[in-house]
CSV table of C-alpha atoms in Angstrom, one decimal:
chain,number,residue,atom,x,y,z
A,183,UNK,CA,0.0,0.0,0.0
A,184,UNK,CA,2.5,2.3,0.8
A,185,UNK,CA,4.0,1.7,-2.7
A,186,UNK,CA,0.7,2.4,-4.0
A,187,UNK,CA,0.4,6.2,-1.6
A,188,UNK,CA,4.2,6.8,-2.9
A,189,UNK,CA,2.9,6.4,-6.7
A,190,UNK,CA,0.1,8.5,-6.7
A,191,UNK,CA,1.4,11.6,-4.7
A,192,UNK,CA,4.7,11.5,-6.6
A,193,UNK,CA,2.1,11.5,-10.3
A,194,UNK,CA,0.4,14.3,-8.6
A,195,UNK,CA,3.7,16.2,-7.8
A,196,UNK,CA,5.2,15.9,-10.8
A,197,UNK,CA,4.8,19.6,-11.9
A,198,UNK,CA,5.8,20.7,-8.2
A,199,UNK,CA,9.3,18.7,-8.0
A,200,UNK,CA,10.9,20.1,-11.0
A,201,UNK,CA,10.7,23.7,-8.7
A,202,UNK,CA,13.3,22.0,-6.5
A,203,UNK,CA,15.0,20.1,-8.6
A,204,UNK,CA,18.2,21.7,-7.1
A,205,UNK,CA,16.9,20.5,-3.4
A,206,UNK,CA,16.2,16.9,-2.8
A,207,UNK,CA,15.5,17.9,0.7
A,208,UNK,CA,12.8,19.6,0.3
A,209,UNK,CA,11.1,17.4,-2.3
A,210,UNK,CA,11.1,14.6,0.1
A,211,UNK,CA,9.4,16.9,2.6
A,212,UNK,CA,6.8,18.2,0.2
A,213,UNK,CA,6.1,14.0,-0.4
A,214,UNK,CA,6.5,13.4,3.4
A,215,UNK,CA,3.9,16.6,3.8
A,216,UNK,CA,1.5,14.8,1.8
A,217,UNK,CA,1.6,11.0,3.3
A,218,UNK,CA,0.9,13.2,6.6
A,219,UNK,CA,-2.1,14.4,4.8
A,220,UNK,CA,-3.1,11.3,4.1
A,221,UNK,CA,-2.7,9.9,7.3
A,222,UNK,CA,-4.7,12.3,9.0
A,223,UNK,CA,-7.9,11.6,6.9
A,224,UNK,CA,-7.9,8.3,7.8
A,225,UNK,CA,-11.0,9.0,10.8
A,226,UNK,CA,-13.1,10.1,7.8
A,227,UNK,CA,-15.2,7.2,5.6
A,228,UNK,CA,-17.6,7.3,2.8
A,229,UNK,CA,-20.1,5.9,5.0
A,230,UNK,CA,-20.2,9.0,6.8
A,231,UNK,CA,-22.9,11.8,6.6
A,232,UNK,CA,-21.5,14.6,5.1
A,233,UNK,CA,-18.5,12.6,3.7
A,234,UNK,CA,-16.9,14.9,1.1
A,235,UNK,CA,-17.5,18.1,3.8
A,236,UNK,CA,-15.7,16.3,6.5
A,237,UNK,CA,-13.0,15.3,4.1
A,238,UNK,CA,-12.9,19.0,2.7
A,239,UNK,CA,-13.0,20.7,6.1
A,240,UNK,CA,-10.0,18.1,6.8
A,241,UNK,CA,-8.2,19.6,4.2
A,242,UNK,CA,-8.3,22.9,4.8
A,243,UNK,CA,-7.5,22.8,8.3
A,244,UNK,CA,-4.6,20.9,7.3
A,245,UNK,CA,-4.0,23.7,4.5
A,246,UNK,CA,-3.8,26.5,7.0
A,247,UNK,CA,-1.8,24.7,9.2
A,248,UNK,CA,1.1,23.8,6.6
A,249,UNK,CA,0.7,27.5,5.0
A,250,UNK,CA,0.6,29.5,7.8
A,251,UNK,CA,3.8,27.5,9.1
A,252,UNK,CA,5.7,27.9,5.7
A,253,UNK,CA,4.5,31.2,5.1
A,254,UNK,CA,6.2,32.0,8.8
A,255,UNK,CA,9.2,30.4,8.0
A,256,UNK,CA,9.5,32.7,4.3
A,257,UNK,CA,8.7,35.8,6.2
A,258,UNK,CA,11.4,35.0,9.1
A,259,UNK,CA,13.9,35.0,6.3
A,260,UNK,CA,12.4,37.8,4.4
A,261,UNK,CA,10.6,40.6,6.5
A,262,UNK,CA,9.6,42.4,3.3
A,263,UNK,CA,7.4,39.2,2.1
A,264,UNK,CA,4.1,40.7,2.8
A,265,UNK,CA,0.4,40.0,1.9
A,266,UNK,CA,-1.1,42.0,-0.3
A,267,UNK,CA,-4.5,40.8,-0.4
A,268,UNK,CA,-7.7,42.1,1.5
A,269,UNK,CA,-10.8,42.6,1.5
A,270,UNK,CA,-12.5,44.0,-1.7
A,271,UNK,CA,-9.5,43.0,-4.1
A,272,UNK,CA,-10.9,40.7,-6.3
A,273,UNK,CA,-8.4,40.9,-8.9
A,274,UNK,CA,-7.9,37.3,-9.1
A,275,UNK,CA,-11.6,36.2,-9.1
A,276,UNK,CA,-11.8,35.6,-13.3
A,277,UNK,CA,-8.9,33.0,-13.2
A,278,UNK,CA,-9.2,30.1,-13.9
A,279,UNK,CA,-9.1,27.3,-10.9
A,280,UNK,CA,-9.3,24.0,-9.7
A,281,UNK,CA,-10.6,21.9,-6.9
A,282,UNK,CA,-11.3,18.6,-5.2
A,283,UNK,CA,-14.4,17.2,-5.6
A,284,UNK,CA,-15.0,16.6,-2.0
A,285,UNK,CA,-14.4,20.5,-2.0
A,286,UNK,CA,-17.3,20.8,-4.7
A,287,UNK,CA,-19.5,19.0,-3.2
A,288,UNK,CA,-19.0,21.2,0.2
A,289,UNK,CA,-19.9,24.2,-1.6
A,290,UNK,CA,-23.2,23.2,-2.9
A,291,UNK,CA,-24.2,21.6,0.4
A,292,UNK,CA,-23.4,25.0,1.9
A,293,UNK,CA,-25.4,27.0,-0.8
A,294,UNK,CA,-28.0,24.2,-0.7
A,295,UNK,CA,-27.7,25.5,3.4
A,296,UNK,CA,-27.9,29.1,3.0
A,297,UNK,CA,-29.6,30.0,-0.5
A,298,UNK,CA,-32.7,30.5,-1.0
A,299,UNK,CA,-34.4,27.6,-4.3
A,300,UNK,CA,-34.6,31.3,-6.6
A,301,UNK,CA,-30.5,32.1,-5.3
A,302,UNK,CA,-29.5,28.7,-6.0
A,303,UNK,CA,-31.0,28.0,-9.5
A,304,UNK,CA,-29.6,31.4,-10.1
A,305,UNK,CA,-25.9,30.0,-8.8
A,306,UNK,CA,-25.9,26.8,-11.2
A,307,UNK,CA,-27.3,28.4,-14.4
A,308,UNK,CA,-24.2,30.7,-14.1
A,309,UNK,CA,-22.3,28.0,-13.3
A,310,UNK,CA,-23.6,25.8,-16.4
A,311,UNK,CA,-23.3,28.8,-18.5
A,312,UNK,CA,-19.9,29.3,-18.1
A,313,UNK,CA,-19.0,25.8,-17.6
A,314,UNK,CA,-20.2,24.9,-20.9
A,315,UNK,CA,-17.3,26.2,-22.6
A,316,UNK,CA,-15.1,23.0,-21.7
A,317,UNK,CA,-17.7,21.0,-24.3
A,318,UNK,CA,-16.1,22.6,-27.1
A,319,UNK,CA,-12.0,22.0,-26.2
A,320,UNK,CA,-9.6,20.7,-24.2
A,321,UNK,CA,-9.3,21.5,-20.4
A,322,UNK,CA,-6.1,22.4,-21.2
A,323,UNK,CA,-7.3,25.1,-23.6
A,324,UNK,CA,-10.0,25.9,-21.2
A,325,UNK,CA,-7.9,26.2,-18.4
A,326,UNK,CA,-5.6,28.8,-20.4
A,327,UNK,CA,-8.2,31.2,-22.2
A,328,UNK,CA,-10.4,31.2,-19.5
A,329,UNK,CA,-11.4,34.9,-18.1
A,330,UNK,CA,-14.4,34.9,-16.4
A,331,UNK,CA,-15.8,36.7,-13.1
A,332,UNK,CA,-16.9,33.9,-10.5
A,333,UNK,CA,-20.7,33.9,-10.3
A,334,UNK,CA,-19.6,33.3,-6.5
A,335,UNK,CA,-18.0,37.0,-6.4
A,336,UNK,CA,-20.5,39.7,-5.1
A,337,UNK,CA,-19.9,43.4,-4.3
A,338,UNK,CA,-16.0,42.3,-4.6
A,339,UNK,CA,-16.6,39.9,-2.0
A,340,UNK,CA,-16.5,36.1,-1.7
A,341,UNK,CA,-20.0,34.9,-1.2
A,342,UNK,CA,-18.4,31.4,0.1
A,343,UNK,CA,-15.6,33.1,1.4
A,344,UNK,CA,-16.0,30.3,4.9
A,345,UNK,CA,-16.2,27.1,2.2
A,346,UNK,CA,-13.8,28.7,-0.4
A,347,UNK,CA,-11.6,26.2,-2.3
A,348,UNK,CA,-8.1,25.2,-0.9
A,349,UNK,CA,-6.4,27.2,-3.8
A,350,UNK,CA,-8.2,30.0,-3.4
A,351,UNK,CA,-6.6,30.4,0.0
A,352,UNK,CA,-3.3,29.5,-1.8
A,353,UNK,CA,-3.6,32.3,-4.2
A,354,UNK,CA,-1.7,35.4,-2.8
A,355,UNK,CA,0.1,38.4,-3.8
A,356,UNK,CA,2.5,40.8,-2.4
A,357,UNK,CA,1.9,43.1,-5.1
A,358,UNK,CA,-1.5,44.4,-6.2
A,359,UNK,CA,-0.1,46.5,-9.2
A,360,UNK,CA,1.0,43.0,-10.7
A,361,UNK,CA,-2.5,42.0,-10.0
A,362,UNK,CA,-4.0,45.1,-11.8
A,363,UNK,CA,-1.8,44.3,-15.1
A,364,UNK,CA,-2.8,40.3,-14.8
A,365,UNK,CA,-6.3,41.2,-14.6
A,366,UNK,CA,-5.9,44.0,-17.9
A,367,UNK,CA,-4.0,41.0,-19.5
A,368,UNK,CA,-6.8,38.8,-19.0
A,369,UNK,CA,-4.6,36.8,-16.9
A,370,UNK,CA,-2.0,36.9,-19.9
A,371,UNK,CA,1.2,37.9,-17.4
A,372,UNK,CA,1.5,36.1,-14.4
A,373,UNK,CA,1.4,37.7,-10.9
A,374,UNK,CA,4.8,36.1,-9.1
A,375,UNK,CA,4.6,33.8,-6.5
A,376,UNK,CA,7.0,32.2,-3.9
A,377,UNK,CA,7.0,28.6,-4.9
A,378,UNK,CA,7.5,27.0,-1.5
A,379,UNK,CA,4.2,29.0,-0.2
A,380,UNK,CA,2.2,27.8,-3.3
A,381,UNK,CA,2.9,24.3,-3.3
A,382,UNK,CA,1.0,23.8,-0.4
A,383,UNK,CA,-2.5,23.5,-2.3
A,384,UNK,CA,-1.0,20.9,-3.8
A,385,UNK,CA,-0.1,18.6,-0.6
A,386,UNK,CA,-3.5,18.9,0.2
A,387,UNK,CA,-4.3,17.7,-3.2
A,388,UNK,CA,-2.1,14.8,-3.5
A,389,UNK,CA,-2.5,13.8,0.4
A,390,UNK,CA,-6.4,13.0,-0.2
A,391,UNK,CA,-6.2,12.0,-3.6
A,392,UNK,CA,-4.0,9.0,-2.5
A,393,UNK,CA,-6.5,8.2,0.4
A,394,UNK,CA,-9.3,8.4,-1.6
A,395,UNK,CA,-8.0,5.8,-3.8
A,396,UNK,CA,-7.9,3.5,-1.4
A,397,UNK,CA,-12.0,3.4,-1.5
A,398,UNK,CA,-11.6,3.4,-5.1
A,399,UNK,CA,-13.1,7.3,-5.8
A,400,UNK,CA,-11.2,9.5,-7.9
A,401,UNK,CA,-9.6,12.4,-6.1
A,402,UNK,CA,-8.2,14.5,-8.6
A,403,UNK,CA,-8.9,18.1,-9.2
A,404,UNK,CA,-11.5,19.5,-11.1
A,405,UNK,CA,-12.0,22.3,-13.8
A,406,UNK,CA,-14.1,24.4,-10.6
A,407,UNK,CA,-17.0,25.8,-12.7
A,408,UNK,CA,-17.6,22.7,-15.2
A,409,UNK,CA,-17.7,20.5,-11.4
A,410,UNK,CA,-19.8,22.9,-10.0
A,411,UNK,CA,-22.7,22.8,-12.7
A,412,UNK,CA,-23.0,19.0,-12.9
A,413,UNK,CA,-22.9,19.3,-8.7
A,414,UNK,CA,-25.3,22.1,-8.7
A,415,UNK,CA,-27.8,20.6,-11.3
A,416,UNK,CA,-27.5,16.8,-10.7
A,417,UNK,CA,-26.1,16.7,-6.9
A,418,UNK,CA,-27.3,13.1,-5.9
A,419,UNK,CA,-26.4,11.6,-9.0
A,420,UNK,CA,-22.8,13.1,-9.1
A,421,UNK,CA,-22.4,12.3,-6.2
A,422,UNK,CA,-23.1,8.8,-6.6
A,423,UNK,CA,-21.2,8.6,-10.1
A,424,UNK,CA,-17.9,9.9,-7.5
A,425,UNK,CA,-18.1,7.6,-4.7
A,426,UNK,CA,-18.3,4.8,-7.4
A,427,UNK,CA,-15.1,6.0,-9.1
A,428,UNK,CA,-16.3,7.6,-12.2
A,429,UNK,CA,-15.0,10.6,-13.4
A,430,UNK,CA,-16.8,14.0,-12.7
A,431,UNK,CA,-16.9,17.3,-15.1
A,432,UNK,CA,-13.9,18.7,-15.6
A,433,UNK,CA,-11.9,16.6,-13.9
A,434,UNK,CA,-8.0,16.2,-14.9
């Protein structure tokens, strides 16, 4: 089994490890980072209520854990490394990103929670709308023209800001100009990012893929608005099509 947890973190880290391809060290802490991850969901089963919640509430207190630690470490060797973002910058809300389905899954059972039937129709016809695109192309081309505002942004402001995906609380800046000229780009020029901080969406991401495989479900990440209209639309059967190991919308 543990050859098996080794293969599919390392297959999920594959575009992380070439970053420190001059540090050995740290890639075997980023895979050591991401067994932990692992480990730690093991009190969570598909025969729980409220399965893929648990699981993603697991992850992102394991998220914010890891990124608050690194994100110390950084800033104790570089006092200048500061935050940017706040409140009202939404800058980075018509990128393109991707989630876990347990973390899809999460978010509709919090809109299905908080919304009103007229809110959340509303929610998953934007959601199909813009999803829809990924019919006509790859996910790769998807996934690179894509500039769209998040039918979740309101008044500037995450309306799931509590349940928001684990790379959306990766997604920083230290420099909201660079953010400005992204955004007038249409996400053309990259805002720069400190690798070791970024990377730790991806633990997340390869820590419960490898333990959802052991039930047989697919835990890779998903194109977030194609994932969210099939949810939003079809929520038992998805669901059901996920914990049987089928692949969802979107998904890589």
């Amino acid at each position: 089994m543990k050859e098996n947890l080794d293969e599919i973190i390392d297959s999920i880290l594959e575009n992380v490890y070439p970053l420190f391809e001059q540090h050995p060290e740290l890639q075997k802490l980023l895979r050591d980072m991401s067994m932990a991850v692992c480990a730690d969901s093991a009190n969570i089963s598909p025969d729980q209520e409220l399965f893929p919640s648990l699981l993603a509430q697991k992850g992102i207190a394991l998220f914010e854990a890891n990124y608050n630690a690194i994100l110390g470490q950084v800033q104790s060797l570089d006092p200048s490394f500061k935050i940017a973002c706040k409140a009202g910058c939404s800058y980075c809300c018509s990128s393109h990103i991707t989630v876990t389905p347990q973390e899809g899954f999460h978010i509709a059972l919090h809109l299905a929670a908080t919304r009103s039937t007229e809110e959340f129709t509303a929610l998953a016809e934007q959601c199909v709308e813009i999803g829809v695109g990924l019919e006509s192309t790859t996910i790769e081309e998807f996934a690179k023209n894509y500039f769209q505002i998040c039918p979740f942004l309101k008044d500037d402001k995450c309306s799931v800001y509590d349940v928001r995906p684990v790379l959306a609380r990766n997604w920083i800046s230290t420099d909201v100009e660079a953010c400005r000229k992204s955004f007038d780009s249409k996400n053309k020029i990259s805002v720069p990012q400190n690798a070791l901080v970024m990377v730790q969406k991806d633990l997340i991401y390869a820590g419960q893929a490898a333990y959802l495989a052991g039930f047989g479900i697919d835990g890779n990440i998903c194109s977030f608005m194609p994932l969210m209209a099939q949810i939003l639309t079809y929520f038992e059967g998805t669901y059901g099509k996920w914990l049987a190991g089928e692949k969802l919308n979107g998904q890589m």
